[in-house]
Amino acid sequence: MKKFLAMLLCGSMIFGLAACGGGAANTSDGGSDAAETAEAGEATHKVGFILNSSINDGGWGTACYTDLTAAVDADPDWELAYTDSLSQDGYYDAMVAYCNEGFDLIYAPGGEYTDAVMQVAEEYPDVKFALLNGGEDIPASAKNENVTCLLPDATQIGWIAGALAGLASETGTIAFIGGMELTTTLAKYEGYVEAAQYVAEKEGKTVSALDAVYANSFDDSSKGIEFANAMIEQNADVFFGDASAVDSGARQAIDEYNEKQGEIKVFDIAQPADFLGQNDCIIGSQVTDNSSLLSLVLKSVADGTFKAEVTYGDLENGVLSIGALSDSLSKDVQDKYLAYIEEMKNGTFMS
Amino acid sequence: MLGFLSNIIYATVRMAVPLLFISMAELYSERAGMVNIGLEGLAVIGSLCGFLMSFITGSVWIGILCGALVGILINLIYAYATISLCANQIVYGMAINILAPAVASFVYRIYFGDGSSLNQISLMKTISIPGLKNIPLIGPLLFDQTPMVYLAIILVIFTAIFFNRSKAGLNYKAVGEHPKAAATLGIPVIGTKYLACIICGALSGIGGAYLTTCYSTTYTEGIVSGRGFIALAAVIFGRWSSGGILIACLFFGLCDAAQIRLQVSSLSIPYQFFQMIPYLATIIVLALVGSKQAGPKANGNPYRKEER
């Protein structure tokens, strides 16, 4: 009897796990589920999306998911499934699962997926892969020529945030929180610091940046809280980050600090979507419109013109832009900031 | 300097409290001979439930209560399998670690759908004692905290008295030391083990719920971030005593708070060095403290009533 009960319990747990595991891979809100779509005879292509944070992280994950959803919603030939909150050892398995289910395209939004993407791309030559922020040499090094890289200009992303930080900082100390030390994260930090210092100098003040800190995580918001508290203690009054849910934690700590002060004295610049209004401390956002790049990739896969190439995104071609600015910034600061953005667009910034 | 010190102590307490609840959960479990490595999973489901119920009802207290209840519910699977069916405790603990986060992820997605907006709640308010909270260093530490921090301190004191100064506590410990001898004295071994699992589930769930009702305004799947496993180390470091566990949790909290502040201090030392500190400290401390067996003697062993 006990053996039977033990087997029953194990069975129910395995059944439960299978059901819950299935819950992690979902079809998007925008599209109907696979069976319904097949019946309707609409979607003929499938894109799988993997993410190491959550689509609800209020930062990177949210923006990447929203961009892909927008691209898929605009094209009735495509349907979307995603798996989020993956740990590093799950990247490969999640992609292989999509490949085995006949997905046409897999989208991995970050340089940290590069190794797993290259491995799966080699094993599944018929599946196409789109890697956001992959290296410039990645498409050429993919043996089956089935990897394309979308490469928003990380330095310009840093500039967009840095120019605003240089204008807004009153203490002269700015901060940056990274998830992991990725090449693109380093480029963003360097661009952020150099632009802030350049703009501050032009405004007749001095700005210095605290060393970039790394949470070693993209989904531990408590790390963001502690980092922000520690950096505020070091006089930092403008924050920028590249750490998904960790950034959300940092914004919480900044809001709590501002509440204690009775006014907004410490600011945050969000990325990669317009998050103005999500937290009181957000004064502006750097926006990356990956949906237009993704639309091109979806179209090329559907009509068979997919190429292993790098597609760049910058202010000039409209992939990078700025979000709405907070009313807490004076009209003068807003005007100056917009002028610096124009300089970035026409290539005269810091030249 | 005083400011730096007081901030680091304050951060230490913030980081130690959830760990303390989860470690105390393991203490109650192991004192009845139940090694439960499923703390991480129980804390994850507790954090989700705490957040979700606070979000729905607007009351963090209901969130904490529901976190405890769901922790009990999930841990009863472990209890039934390991106590009634005498299954391996490590295997079922690991099963809980896989099952509970998956259920949490599933429930979150069911409730909030595929929407990508950030869902936030209001955190539990701190209770300040006017005047006393302004005492340098210890003022904010002791007199400006959430009720959950005071509850954690009371729990430590109660546990120390219960296990060392009460007959019920000694009976409880006897189940973890020598269950057959305990049974001959009329102590309900099975009942005590189930009670241990209920307490363990409740405290783990509260530890998880603390993270989303007193610490972070959002729920993210990585919010527990290995605290369930650190709690296992804290119990060994604390030599299975509530006072020892309190010191262990404060030590781990201090290591984490220190590595964050040292990273920020721009000392021109690679940040990876500071990130190593909590792990390095854990290895060193366990090597020093964990050399002698001090845990309950029947820890991890199934109890078969009729077995000779």
XYZ file of C-alpha atoms in Angstrom:
659
model
C 0.000 0.000 0.000
C 2.821 2.391 0.936
C 4.649 1.591 -2.288
C 1.509 2.361 -4.230
C 1.054 5.670 -2.392
C 4.714 6.558 -2.949
C 4.347 5.889 -6.667
C 1.123 7.879 -6.759
C 2.809 10.819 -5.024
C 5.820 10.693 -7.338
C 3.520 10.478 -10.327
C 1.449 13.440 -9.223
C 4.611 15.506 -8.592
C 6.053 14.630 -11.989
C 2.684 15.408 -13.570
C 2.591 18.691 -11.695
C 6.143 19.530 -12.726
C 5.394 18.754 -16.335
C 2.354 20.998 -16.211
C 4.274 23.767 -14.513
C 7.256 23.400 -16.797
C 4.879 23.779 -19.677
C 3.649 26.957 -18.088
C 7.026 28.564 -18.539
C 6.757 28.430 -22.306
C 3.804 30.447 -23.381
C 2.241 31.735 -26.470
C 1.906 35.478 -26.423
C -1.121 37.489 -25.495
C -1.250 38.971 -28.906
C -1.552 35.681 -30.749
C -3.974 32.856 -30.112
C -2.589 29.486 -29.082
C -0.966 27.157 -31.567
C -3.964 24.886 -32.100
C -6.373 27.733 -32.714
C -3.933 29.430 -35.046
C -3.402 26.290 -37.052
C -7.157 25.826 -37.416
C -7.568 29.363 -38.595
C -4.739 28.742 -41.043
C -3.105 32.048 -40.202
C 0.330 31.742 -38.588
C 2.735 29.725 -40.671
C 5.936 30.655 -38.875
C 6.933 30.440 -35.247
C 9.463 32.449 -33.275
C 10.753 31.292 -29.884
C 11.964 33.885 -27.392
C 14.276 33.063 -24.481
C 14.994 35.351 -21.552
C 17.039 35.078 -18.366
C 14.909 37.596 -16.486
C 11.146 37.946 -16.457
C 8.989 39.622 -19.080
C 7.497 41.579 -16.142
C 10.828 42.844 -14.786
C 10.016 46.456 -15.552
C 13.228 46.847 -17.524
C 15.195 44.927 -20.098
C 12.988 41.826 -20.230
C 9.814 43.864 -20.471
C 11.182 46.003 -23.305
C 12.542 43.067 -25.324
C 9.302 41.135 -24.985
C 7.216 44.178 -25.926
C 9.359 44.824 -29.013
C 9.056 41.244 -30.207
C 5.308 41.173 -29.506
C 4.892 44.346 -31.552
C 6.804 42.828 -34.475
C 4.827 39.567 -34.302
C 1.479 41.345 -33.949
C 2.238 43.328 -37.076
C 2.763 40.163 -39.099
C -0.077 37.604 -39.140
C 2.273 34.963 -40.539
C 4.040 34.709 -37.216
C 3.239 33.440 -33.766
C 5.340 33.779 -30.645
C 6.248 31.534 -27.717
C 8.565 32.485 -24.909
C 10.467 30.980 -22.009
C 11.595 33.443 -19.371
C 13.476 33.380 -16.053
C 16.010 30.934 -17.455
C 19.233 30.208 -15.666
C 22.395 30.013 -17.738
C 22.290 26.223 -17.919
C 18.779 26.413 -19.335
C 19.538 28.514 -22.438
C 20.640 25.555 -24.533
C 17.787 23.249 -23.486
C 15.131 25.903 -24.081
C 16.415 26.607 -27.585
C 16.731 22.919 -28.447
C 13.127 22.416 -27.310
C 11.967 25.142 -29.693
C 14.081 23.688 -32.528
C 12.586 20.247 -31.982
C 9.094 21.710 -32.072
C 9.696 23.113 -35.523
C 10.217 26.771 -34.708
C 11.620 28.810 -37.587
C 13.395 31.494 -35.608
C 14.815 31.852 -32.121
C 15.394 35.281 -30.629
C 17.947 35.656 -27.821
C 18.115 39.217 -26.466
C 21.638 39.617 -25.141
C 25.320 38.865 -25.605
C 25.228 36.429 -22.689
C 23.350 33.905 -24.886
C 26.051 33.884 -27.581
C 27.728 30.571 -26.700
C 24.441 28.696 -26.387
C 23.112 30.216 -29.618
C 26.238 29.250 -31.542
C 26.053 25.687 -30.261
C 22.381 25.205 -31.111
C 22.799 27.009 -34.453
C 25.447 24.479 -35.399
C 23.243 21.535 -34.398
C 20.098 22.859 -36.118
C 21.128 24.309 -39.498
C 17.526 24.814 -40.656
C 16.564 27.046 -37.743
C 17.454 30.744 -37.849
C 18.725 32.680 -34.836
C 18.587 36.380 -34.029
C 20.972 37.553 -31.344
C 20.593 40.993 -29.833
C 23.905 42.627 -28.845
C 25.979 39.751 -30.179
C 29.477 40.489 -31.407
C 30.130 41.855 -34.894
C 32.016 38.701 -35.884
C 29.319 36.271 -34.755
C 27.287 35.911 -37.992
C 30.438 35.210 -40.026
C 31.617 32.603 -37.552
C 28.330 30.658 -37.559
C 29.085 27.519 -39.601
C 25.580 27.189 -41.026
C 25.185 30.915 -41.746
C 21.980 30.905 -39.703
C 22.770 33.562 -37.087
C 22.041 37.255 -37.470
C 23.049 39.930 -34.981
C 21.070 43.012 -34.076
C 23.509 45.518 -32.717
C 22.178 48.740 -31.223
C 25.102 51.111 -30.665
C 25.935 50.540 -26.989
C 28.179 53.599 -26.795
C 25.390 55.827 -28.102
C 23.032 54.263 -25.540
C 25.509 55.317 -22.876
C 25.767 58.804 -24.389
C 22.002 59.295 -24.355
C 21.881 58.517 -20.631
C 25.169 60.241 -19.855
C 24.205 63.567 -21.403
C 21.098 63.692 -19.228
C 23.091 62.613 -16.166
C 25.642 65.363 -16.789
C 22.902 67.960 -16.939
C 20.855 66.659 -14.011
C 23.558 65.837 -11.471
C 23.909 68.347 -8.680
C 26.290 66.460 -6.421
C 28.647 65.730 -9.319
C 28.577 61.990 -8.704
C 26.788 59.555 -10.984
C 26.312 55.793 -10.691
C 25.890 52.739 -12.893
C 24.638 49.258 -11.959
C 25.302 46.345 -14.279
C 23.917 42.804 -14.202
C 27.010 41.135 -15.586
C 30.191 42.458 -17.115
C 29.197 42.033 -20.762
C 30.949 43.826 -23.623
C 27.837 45.872 -24.363
C 27.394 46.721 -20.672
C 30.972 48.003 -20.513
C 30.430 50.067 -23.657
C 27.252 51.556 -22.174
C 29.074 52.446 -18.961
C 31.983 54.037 -20.798
C 29.644 56.020 -23.058
C 27.583 57.085 -20.043
C 30.620 58.384 -18.159
C 32.295 60.169 -21.077
C 29.070 61.875 -22.161
C 28.247 62.953 -18.597
C 31.708 64.422 -18.108
C 31.651 66.154 -21.496
C 28.249 67.725 -20.909
C 29.081 68.707 -17.326
C 32.262 70.411 -18.477
C 30.277 72.345 -21.075
C 27.906 73.426 -18.298
C 30.804 74.548 -16.145
C 30.686 71.787 -13.553
C 32.525 68.576 -12.798
C 30.999 65.129 -12.782
C 32.679 61.914 -11.756
C 31.313 58.391 -11.912
C 31.532 55.728 -9.273
C 33.016 52.483 -10.559
C 30.466 50.287 -12.312
C 29.124 47.644 -9.937
C 27.772 44.258 -10.953
C 24.984 42.363 -9.232
C 25.982 39.094 -10.892
C 22.291 38.648 -11.539
C 19.509 40.076 -13.663
C 16.600 39.086 -11.457
C 17.588 39.683 -7.828
C 15.908 43.020 -7.126
C 17.182 43.035 -3.525
C 20.741 43.462 -4.886
C 19.568 46.593 -6.691
C 18.133 47.978 -3.441
C 21.393 47.470 -1.583
C 23.588 48.806 -4.389
C 21.473 51.939 -4.744
C 21.531 52.559 -0.987
C 25.305 52.164 -0.906
C 25.781 54.454 -3.913
C 23.503 57.143 -2.511
C 25.706 57.053 0.600
C 28.586 57.861 -1.773
C 26.682 60.967 -2.947
C 25.495 59.566 -6.278
C 22.418 61.447 -7.475
C 21.883 60.068 -10.993
C 21.625 56.354 -11.744
C 21.695 54.374 -14.960
C 21.722 50.612 -15.238
C 21.804 47.566 -17.433
C 20.514 44.912 -15.083
C 16.785 44.225 -15.677
C 15.000 43.496 -12.379
C 18.037 44.678 -10.407
C 17.357 48.144 -11.851
C 13.782 47.927 -10.530
C 15.178 47.285 -7.051
C 17.513 50.262 -7.395
C 14.596 52.511 -8.371
C 12.664 51.326 -5.323
C 15.564 52.332 -3.050
C 15.896 55.703 -4.804
C 12.170 56.384 -4.425
C 12.364 55.486 -0.725
C 15.317 57.840 -0.264
C 13.531 60.673 -2.089
C 10.431 60.103 0.030
C 12.508 60.473 3.208
C 14.042 63.691 1.836
C 10.607 65.054 0.961
C 11.665 65.878 -2.596
C 13.137 64.151 -5.627
C 16.881 64.650 -5.245
C 18.159 61.392 -6.723
C 17.249 60.461 -10.281
C 17.215 57.384 -12.452
C 17.494 57.082 -16.220
C 15.708 54.011 -17.529
C 16.384 51.829 -20.543
C 15.614 50.305 -23.031
C 11.980 51.493 -23.234
C 10.114 54.588 -22.100
C 9.461 53.929 -18.412
C 8.631 57.496 -17.367
C 5.953 57.322 -14.676
C 6.797 53.800 -13.525
C 8.793 55.249 -10.614
C 8.912 58.833 -9.376
C 12.688 58.955 -9.685
C 12.771 58.295 -13.437
C 13.568 61.529 -15.295
C 13.993 60.084 -18.761
C 14.592 56.928 -20.723
C 16.867 55.701 -23.429
C 14.633 53.861 -25.895
C 15.776 51.076 -28.192
C 13.194 50.199 -30.844
C 14.159 46.648 -31.617
C 10.744 45.931 -33.087
C 11.669 47.495 -36.439
C 14.857 45.423 -36.582
C 12.940 42.313 -35.581
C 10.284 42.968 -38.223
C 13.014 42.901 -40.858
C 14.327 39.607 -39.487
C 10.836 38.031 -39.406
C 10.229 39.136 -42.999
C 13.566 37.772 -44.194
C 12.952 34.382 -42.571
C 9.434 34.194 -44.027
C 10.458 35.046 -47.594
C 13.705 33.061 -47.540
C 16.057 36.037 -47.796
C 17.572 35.607 -44.316
C 21.268 36.464 -44.217
C 23.952 35.918 -41.604
C 24.742 39.581 -41.107
C 24.965 42.348 -38.551
C 22.194 44.942 -38.480
C 23.192 48.091 -36.668
C 20.874 50.388 -34.777
C 21.628 53.978 -33.818
C 20.114 57.397 -33.408
C 20.486 58.115 -37.092
C 18.366 55.218 -38.328
C 15.846 55.675 -35.521
C 16.456 52.429 -33.642
C 17.787 54.465 -30.710
C 15.852 57.433 -29.351
C 14.902 59.148 -26.119
C 11.727 58.706 -24.115
C 9.579 61.415 -22.579
C 11.296 63.710 -20.095
C 10.088 64.301 -16.560
C 8.518 67.593 -15.529
C 10.995 67.685 -12.662
C 13.610 68.733 -15.224
C 13.555 72.452 -15.955
C 12.715 73.680 -19.456
C 16.281 74.877 -19.806
C 17.722 71.442 -19.000
C 15.267 69.749 -21.362
C 16.178 72.108 -24.214
C 19.891 71.621 -23.662
C 19.443 67.867 -23.572
C 17.506 67.841 -26.835
C 20.260 69.934 -28.399
C 22.871 67.374 -27.313
C 20.744 64.579 -28.774
C 20.649 66.478 -32.077
C 24.454 66.681 -31.941
C 24.601 62.920 -31.459
C 22.312 62.421 -34.444
C 24.375 64.580 -36.762
C 27.697 63.238 -35.504
C 29.052 66.401 -33.893
C 28.726 65.291 -30.274
C 32.141 65.241 -28.562
C 33.885 65.756 -31.871
C 32.950 56.648 9.529
C 30.062 56.337 11.993
C 27.662 56.831 9.098
C 29.335 54.090 7.063
C 29.280 51.756 10.063
C 25.660 52.417 10.872
C 24.632 51.952 7.229
C 26.480 48.670 6.935
C 24.912 47.400 10.170
C 21.482 48.481 8.967
C 22.013 46.671 5.649
C 23.245 43.608 7.541
C 19.999 43.406 9.508
C 17.923 43.925 6.338
C 19.691 41.049 4.649
C 19.824 38.794 7.704
C 16.130 38.823 8.677
C 14.711 36.713 5.803
C 17.653 34.356 6.236
C 16.883 34.111 9.941
C 13.273 33.024 9.368
C 14.345 30.394 6.844
C 17.186 29.150 9.057
C 14.881 28.860 12.054
C 12.560 26.817 9.835
C 15.387 24.377 9.207
C 16.275 24.303 12.908
C 12.740 23.230 13.864
C 12.801 20.640 11.103
C 16.201 19.175 11.926
C 15.559 19.144 15.659
C 12.880 16.557 14.880
C 15.248 14.639 12.612
C 13.932 16.044 9.345
C 16.630 17.381 7.009
C 14.747 19.630 4.626
C 16.814 20.974 1.744
C 13.637 22.236 0.083
C 13.817 25.581 1.907
C 14.627 27.481 -1.270
C 11.467 26.238 -2.949
C 9.333 26.907 0.118
C 10.680 30.458 0.344
C 10.025 31.059 -3.359
C 6.394 29.976 -3.106
C 6.079 32.004 0.120
C 7.443 35.109 -1.599
C 5.041 34.721 -4.512
C 2.047 34.123 -2.251
C 3.012 37.006 0.032
C 3.272 39.338 -2.939
C 0.149 38.097 -4.681
C -2.119 38.270 -1.631
C -0.740 41.699 -0.667
C -1.372 42.836 -4.231
C -4.939 41.521 -4.203
C -5.991 42.504 -0.693
C -3.724 45.490 -0.086
C -2.737 44.011 3.274
C 0.839 42.834 3.787
C -0.249 40.927 6.883
C -2.622 38.799 4.833
C 0.280 38.313 2.426
C 2.549 37.064 5.209
C -0.180 34.797 6.586
C -0.846 33.296 3.172
C 2.897 32.882 2.601
C 3.022 30.802 5.772
C -0.041 28.767 4.815
C 1.189 27.919 1.343
C 4.593 27.008 2.807
C 2.841 24.549 5.134
C 0.768 23.148 2.291
C 3.739 22.496 0.033
C 5.844 21.134 2.876
C 3.122 18.645 3.744
C 3.986 16.853 0.488
C 7.514 16.466 1.812
C 6.169 15.498 5.245
C 3.840 12.798 3.961
C 6.464 11.322 1.641
C 9.267 11.286 4.197
C 7.381 10.555 7.435
C 4.501 8.313 6.397
C 6.175 6.726 3.366
C 9.728 6.859 4.773
C 11.076 8.241 1.498
C 14.531 9.796 1.279
C 14.462 13.285 2.772
C 17.149 14.722 0.485
C 15.411 13.537 -2.673
C 12.047 14.974 -1.622
C 13.659 18.202 -0.438
C 15.168 18.596 -3.879
C 11.816 17.743 -5.466
C 10.260 20.603 -3.485
C 13.028 22.897 -4.773
C 12.025 22.042 -8.320
C 8.264 21.887 -7.830
C 7.634 25.016 -5.757
C 9.386 27.600 -7.988
C 7.660 26.057 -11.021
C 4.278 26.358 -9.296
C 5.112 29.944 -8.282
C 6.044 30.837 -11.845
C 2.896 29.159 -13.139
C 0.588 30.928 -10.655
C 2.202 34.324 -11.318
C 1.715 33.911 -15.042
C -1.857 32.676 -14.597
C -2.756 35.696 -12.481
C -0.853 38.449 -14.257
C -1.001 36.905 -17.730
C 1.542 37.775 -20.380
C 1.320 41.481 -19.582
C 4.697 43.101 -19.341
C 3.887 45.836 -16.836
C 5.786 45.950 -13.543
C 3.477 45.064 -10.660
C 4.328 46.686 -7.347
C 2.907 46.755 -3.831
C 3.352 49.007 -0.792
C 5.768 47.585 1.744
C 5.098 47.027 5.423
C 5.628 50.241 7.388
C 8.335 50.480 10.011
C 7.468 51.082 13.647
C 9.607 53.863 15.088
C 9.978 54.562 18.772
C 10.324 58.347 19.013
C 13.494 59.503 20.713
C 15.069 56.067 20.941
C 15.378 55.735 17.172
C 17.744 58.710 17.126
C 20.375 57.015 19.313
C 23.510 56.761 17.154
C 24.244 53.338 15.678
C 21.731 51.244 17.644
C 18.764 53.608 17.355
C 17.721 52.807 13.778
C 18.829 49.221 14.278
C 16.612 48.429 17.256
C 13.893 51.060 17.273
C 13.053 51.780 13.629
C 12.210 48.449 12.028
C 9.224 46.620 10.600
C 7.263 44.427 13.023
C 8.685 41.399 11.216
C 12.173 42.227 12.489
C 10.907 42.339 16.070
C 9.041 39.091 15.415
C 12.271 37.467 14.224
C 14.064 38.500 17.412
C 11.194 37.198 19.558
C 11.306 33.936 17.590
C 15.015 33.493 18.397
C 14.442 34.091 22.110
C 11.360 31.858 22.231
C 13.179 29.058 20.389
C 16.140 29.204 22.772
C 13.810 28.938 25.775
C 11.642 26.276 24.145
C 14.475 23.910 23.280
C 16.539 24.413 26.410
C 14.162 25.299 29.213
C 10.880 23.524 28.506
C 9.787 19.911 28.791
C 7.960 20.129 25.471
C 11.135 21.353 23.816
C 13.216 18.543 25.280
C 10.621 16.017 24.102
C 10.767 17.615 20.664
C 14.571 17.348 20.590
C 14.397 13.714 21.735
C 12.559 12.858 18.514
C 15.516 14.142 16.518
C 18.096 12.455 18.729
C 16.640 9.005 19.304
C 13.072 8.585 18.051
C 12.674 5.013 19.292
C 13.680 5.944 22.809
C 11.355 8.914 22.601
C 8.524 6.647 21.498
C 9.071 4.324 24.474
C 8.602 7.364 26.714
C 5.256 8.038 25.111
C 6.362 10.969 22.950
C 4.328 11.029 19.720
C 7.210 10.745 17.239
C 5.154 10.855 14.056
C 3.053 13.751 15.340
C 6.172 15.696 16.358
C 7.744 15.168 12.949
C 4.587 16.415 11.226
C 4.514 19.389 13.588
C 8.150 20.101 12.673
C 7.270 20.098 8.996
C 4.319 22.429 9.603
C 6.538 24.880 11.513
C 9.267 24.565 8.881
C 6.822 25.253 6.044
C 5.301 28.214 7.873
C 8.623 29.871 8.758
C 10.117 29.292 5.296
C 6.989 30.759 3.742
C 7.190 33.756 6.083
C 10.876 34.196 5.204
C 9.964 34.261 1.526
C 6.956 36.520 2.100
C 9.184 38.929 4.059
C 11.166 39.521 0.874
C 8.118 40.696 -1.058
C 6.238 42.485 1.723
C 9.021 44.158 3.716
C 11.998 44.319 1.385
C 11.174 44.529 -2.322
C 8.027 46.054 -3.811
C 8.055 43.616 -6.718
C 8.146 39.870 -7.157
C 10.893 38.498 -9.358
C 11.675 34.848 -9.792
C 15.206 35.317 -8.517
C 14.189 37.162 -5.379
C 15.047 34.360 -2.943
C 18.407 34.098 -4.645
C 19.878 31.069 -2.882
C 18.862 32.112 0.639
C 17.336 28.664 1.182
C 20.724 27.064 0.693
C 22.589 29.650 2.751
C 20.097 28.907 5.547
C 21.240 25.276 5.547
C 24.807 26.475 6.084
C 23.631 28.911 8.781
C 22.098 26.056 10.796
C 25.390 24.124 10.712
C 27.384 27.288 11.448
C 25.014 28.062 14.313
C 25.487 24.572 15.776
C 21.743 23.877 15.749
C 21.039 26.559 18.371
C 18.871 29.625 17.863
C 21.512 32.016 19.229
C 24.164 30.483 17.006
C 21.882 30.744 14.000
C 21.221 34.421 14.754
C 24.984 35.057 14.756
C 25.410 33.017 11.565
C 22.666 34.940 9.768
C 24.107 38.276 10.865
C 27.524 37.098 9.693
C 26.228 36.095 6.247
C 24.243 39.334 6.050
C 27.359 41.306 6.989
C 29.438 39.569 4.314
C 26.864 40.399 1.653
C 26.424 43.986 2.831
C 30.202 44.428 2.979
C 30.811 43.083 -0.534
C 28.214 45.499 -1.930
C 29.688 48.488 -0.110
C 33.263 47.534 -0.971
C 32.309 47.273 -4.651
C 30.839 50.768 -4.439
C 33.830 52.200 -2.604
C 35.867 52.326 -5.833
C 39.010 50.844 -4.305
C 40.407 49.955 -7.729
C 40.246 46.271 -6.865
C 38.435 44.019 -9.370
C 34.798 43.670 -8.272
C 34.989 39.889 -8.598
C 37.183 39.838 -5.521
C 34.439 41.414 -3.410
C 31.781 39.143 -4.882
C 33.803 36.188 -3.594
C 33.649 37.376 0.018
C 30.323 35.766 1.093
C 31.237 32.434 -0.485
C 34.792 32.478 0.788
C 33.581 33.326 4.286
C 31.052 30.479 4.153
C 33.720 27.942 3.202
C 36.156 29.139 5.845
C 33.574 29.311 8.628
C 32.089 25.902 7.829
C 35.577 24.390 7.696
C 36.296 25.803 11.144
C 32.931 25.332 12.819
C 31.605 22.263 11.081
C 34.455 19.993 12.092
C 32.568 18.255 14.867
C 29.192 16.582 14.485
C 26.765 18.482 16.648
C 23.468 17.966 14.888
C 20.615 15.748 15.999
C 21.744 12.119 15.912
C 18.769 10.780 13.991
C 18.837 13.623 11.485
C 17.790 12.478 8.019
C 16.907 8.942 9.089
C 13.405 7.643 8.370
C 11.445 6.498 11.428
C 9.845 3.084 11.045
C 7.637 2.344 13.979
C 7.764 -1.447 13.877
C 11.408 -1.740 12.924
C 13.778 -3.235 15.490
